[in-house]
XYZ file of C-alpha atoms in Angstrom:
247
model
C -43.378 -111.826 75.894
C -41.576 -114.720 74.179
C -40.143 -114.843 70.687
C -42.626 -114.210 67.913
C -42.886 -116.528 64.936
C -44.646 -115.802 61.674
C -45.634 -118.919 59.787
C -45.506 -119.117 55.971
C -49.187 -118.077 55.835
C -48.401 -114.836 57.661
C -49.955 -115.866 60.972
C -47.991 -114.656 63.985
C -47.677 -116.735 67.134
C -45.463 -116.931 70.178
C -42.790 -119.621 70.153
C -42.518 -121.909 73.188
C -39.540 -121.269 75.453
C -36.333 -122.692 73.960
C -37.813 -123.083 70.479
C -36.424 -121.183 67.497
C -37.305 -120.574 63.887
C -34.459 -118.842 62.095
C -35.133 -117.223 58.737
C -31.520 -116.246 58.105
C -28.021 -117.229 59.183
C -27.348 -113.931 60.917
C -30.187 -114.575 63.386
C -28.407 -117.664 64.721
C -25.912 -117.831 67.588
C -22.391 -117.977 66.178
C -21.762 -121.481 67.523
C -24.388 -122.973 65.211
C -24.221 -120.654 62.191
C -22.183 -123.229 60.280
C -25.245 -125.495 60.215
C -27.450 -122.963 58.402
C -26.480 -124.282 54.971
C -27.663 -127.749 56.045
C -31.191 -126.696 56.981
C -32.840 -128.342 53.969
C -30.803 -131.501 54.538
C -32.191 -131.676 58.061
C -35.763 -130.966 56.945
C -36.642 -130.499 53.284
C -39.686 -128.495 54.418
C -37.626 -126.151 56.591
C -39.041 -123.079 54.853
C -42.565 -124.181 55.786
C -41.754 -123.189 59.373
C -39.707 -125.999 60.936
C -38.961 -125.415 64.622
C -35.644 -126.393 66.196
C -33.861 -125.905 69.475
C -30.311 -124.652 69.114
C -28.944 -128.079 70.072
C -31.140 -129.793 67.478
C -29.130 -128.203 64.670
C -26.337 -130.691 65.349
C -28.469 -133.428 66.907
C -31.294 -134.086 64.457
C -30.914 -136.877 61.892
C -30.850 -135.511 58.316
C -34.093 -136.285 56.525
C -32.643 -138.557 53.827
C -30.703 -140.544 56.433
C -33.741 -140.839 58.703
C -35.788 -142.081 55.763
C -33.245 -144.738 54.805
C -32.954 -145.939 58.389
C -36.731 -146.154 58.682
C -36.834 -148.230 55.496
C -34.060 -150.557 56.655
C -35.573 -151.100 60.083
C -38.998 -151.833 58.631
C -37.773 -154.179 55.903
C -35.278 -156.224 57.882
C -37.201 -157.039 61.030
C -39.988 -159.577 61.463
C -43.411 -158.526 60.229
C -44.641 -159.403 63.710
C -42.986 -156.220 64.909
C -45.648 -153.546 64.555
C -44.654 -151.027 67.242
C -41.626 -148.746 67.207
C -40.451 -146.646 70.137
C -38.211 -143.654 69.403
C -36.425 -143.101 72.692
C -34.703 -139.760 72.086
C -37.184 -138.121 69.751
C -35.554 -134.682 69.772
C -36.977 -132.404 67.083
C -38.787 -135.324 65.465
C -36.713 -136.254 62.419
C -36.758 -140.003 62.998
C -40.321 -140.239 64.306
C -41.522 -138.368 61.219
C -39.623 -140.795 58.981
C -41.178 -143.783 60.762
C -44.642 -142.293 60.276
C -44.036 -141.495 56.611
C -42.937 -145.103 56.009
C -46.445 -146.333 56.923
C -44.840 -149.534 58.214
C -45.885 -149.308 61.874
C -49.238 -149.710 63.598
C -48.057 -147.581 66.511
C -45.203 -145.111 66.854
C -44.177 -143.764 70.250
C -41.845 -140.763 70.488
C -40.292 -140.090 73.893
C -38.462 -136.846 74.687
C -37.675 -135.303 78.070
C -36.943 -131.764 76.844
C -40.271 -129.885 76.552
C -38.848 -127.497 73.954
C -37.574 -130.313 71.743
C -40.889 -132.144 72.076
C -42.775 -129.000 71.057
C -40.541 -128.856 67.978
C -41.192 -132.510 67.168
C -44.972 -132.149 67.389
C -44.955 -128.991 65.292
C -42.617 -130.454 62.674
C -44.672 -133.639 62.415
C -47.714 -131.455 61.767
C -45.881 -129.765 58.880
C -45.238 -133.228 57.390
C -48.850 -134.255 57.996
C -48.080 -137.138 60.360
C -48.575 -135.638 63.842
C -51.688 -137.742 64.449
C -49.799 -140.960 63.652
C -47.388 -140.544 66.566
C -47.993 -140.975 70.298
C -46.006 -138.261 72.067
C -44.543 -138.840 75.526
C -42.712 -136.201 77.564
C -40.301 -137.818 79.992
C -37.119 -139.791 80.524
C -37.126 -142.715 78.101
C -35.708 -145.213 80.601
C -38.392 -144.360 83.152
C -41.193 -144.246 80.602
C -40.306 -147.632 79.127
C -40.444 -149.238 82.562
C -43.680 -147.463 83.449
C -45.607 -147.752 80.204
C -44.322 -150.749 78.277
C -42.664 -153.311 80.531
C -44.915 -156.229 81.397
C -47.780 -155.195 79.124
C -47.152 -157.841 76.486
C -45.511 -155.458 74.048
C -42.171 -157.263 74.099
C -43.065 -159.411 71.096
C -44.366 -156.447 69.074
C -41.849 -153.681 69.759
C -38.652 -152.372 68.238
C -36.679 -149.729 70.104
C -34.852 -147.077 68.118
C -32.530 -144.676 69.897
C -30.428 -141.795 68.650
C -28.851 -140.910 71.999
C -26.838 -137.780 72.749
C -23.251 -138.194 71.622
C -21.828 -135.522 73.905
C -22.067 -132.590 71.479
C -20.101 -131.845 68.293
C -16.793 -132.416 70.090
C -17.141 -136.182 69.547
C -16.064 -135.681 65.923
C -12.486 -135.053 67.033
C -12.026 -138.667 68.133
C -10.416 -140.974 65.582
C -12.096 -143.892 67.349
C -15.064 -143.010 69.544
C -15.080 -144.805 72.902
C -18.694 -145.877 73.405
C -18.072 -146.659 77.068
C -17.464 -142.939 77.619
C -20.371 -141.628 75.567
C -22.192 -138.975 77.589
C -24.549 -138.980 79.303
C -25.378 -142.629 78.470
C -22.801 -145.289 77.658
C -23.359 -148.045 75.110
C -23.721 -150.634 77.850
C -26.295 -148.569 79.732
C -28.340 -148.115 76.574
C -28.202 -151.752 75.526
C -28.860 -153.210 78.967
C -31.783 -150.855 79.570
C -33.518 -151.298 76.227
C -32.946 -155.031 75.795
C -34.999 -155.657 78.932
C -38.064 -154.762 76.875
C -37.129 -156.214 73.486
C -34.133 -157.797 71.814
C -34.752 -155.734 68.675
C -32.863 -152.537 69.419
C -31.361 -150.082 66.921
C -28.811 -147.520 68.098
C -27.734 -144.592 65.929
C -24.142 -143.820 66.894
C -21.142 -141.724 65.794
C -19.499 -142.802 62.547
C -16.173 -143.348 64.362
C -17.675 -145.666 67.000
C -15.376 -148.441 68.212
C -16.554 -151.501 66.267
C -14.744 -153.836 68.653
C -16.920 -152.560 71.470
C -20.047 -153.148 69.393
C -18.884 -156.651 68.447
C -19.007 -157.642 72.106
C -22.811 -157.539 71.850
C -23.049 -159.819 68.815
C -25.283 -162.887 69.261
C -23.498 -166.196 69.723
C -22.097 -167.506 66.423
C -23.419 -164.455 64.574
C -22.156 -161.072 63.551
C -23.745 -157.816 64.623
C -25.070 -155.830 61.672
C -23.628 -152.316 61.557
C -24.518 -149.967 58.704
C -23.073 -146.560 57.886
C -25.470 -143.940 56.539
C -23.943 -141.502 54.086
C -24.713 -138.151 52.550
C -22.564 -136.934 49.659
C -20.252 -139.929 50.198
C -19.675 -138.899 53.822
C -20.833 -141.003 56.749
C -23.214 -139.124 59.026
C -23.303 -141.965 61.541
C -23.910 -145.678 61.883
C -26.699 -147.877 63.132
C -26.043 -150.987 65.179
C -28.840 -153.543 64.766
C -29.282 -155.793 67.798
C -31.586 -158.793 67.908
C -33.368 -160.552 65.083
C -32.707 -158.280 62.135
C -32.022 -160.124 58.883
C -29.844 -158.310 56.362
C -28.831 -161.420 54.432
């Protein structure tokens, strides 16, 4: 029998393999206990029964940050762009924010980890937006080629990606080398996604090497890079490739 979960209404159900709902700090593995105090920053509705994998505690975008990014992406790209593809959906923080923004006709959330995808679907249901998102289990690079390339979506789509940064250890780097980001380097991400659309947004570590990002700036233009803060502390930055207009 798997782990049992009791939702806020008192209904008991079995959690999918790899999925957790912690109701106290002491239930958590020691390596992630320090994130317990951030649970309502990650999801304001955490107490309603938010599911997370253990890795999602340090991988999910905080709700306020996800909401601001969703607003910025929607406001500063052409109105012709009506489809957004979240390539590393994880536990669903960004996909939920895109759905709550009501900016997009279609939202696709791709995630290869079945446990994380189960979390994302469940969490989106808690926020009332699960039916607004198309869920895809698989490798985002493969799925983009298979499902989207050559189907005329290039003119409509924006790709958003919050790729793995290599775990919490990245924070020890004064300047983060994006060519060594694991398991996907900056160049791999950009080259892969820009084959579908030029409008690509990458959410990256706050210490990312800006000189490396500048190499991808359009001719005679600067690349827009925005830090997203909580309590005056940068949680990360977004690099906006393609036709975004920030003025």
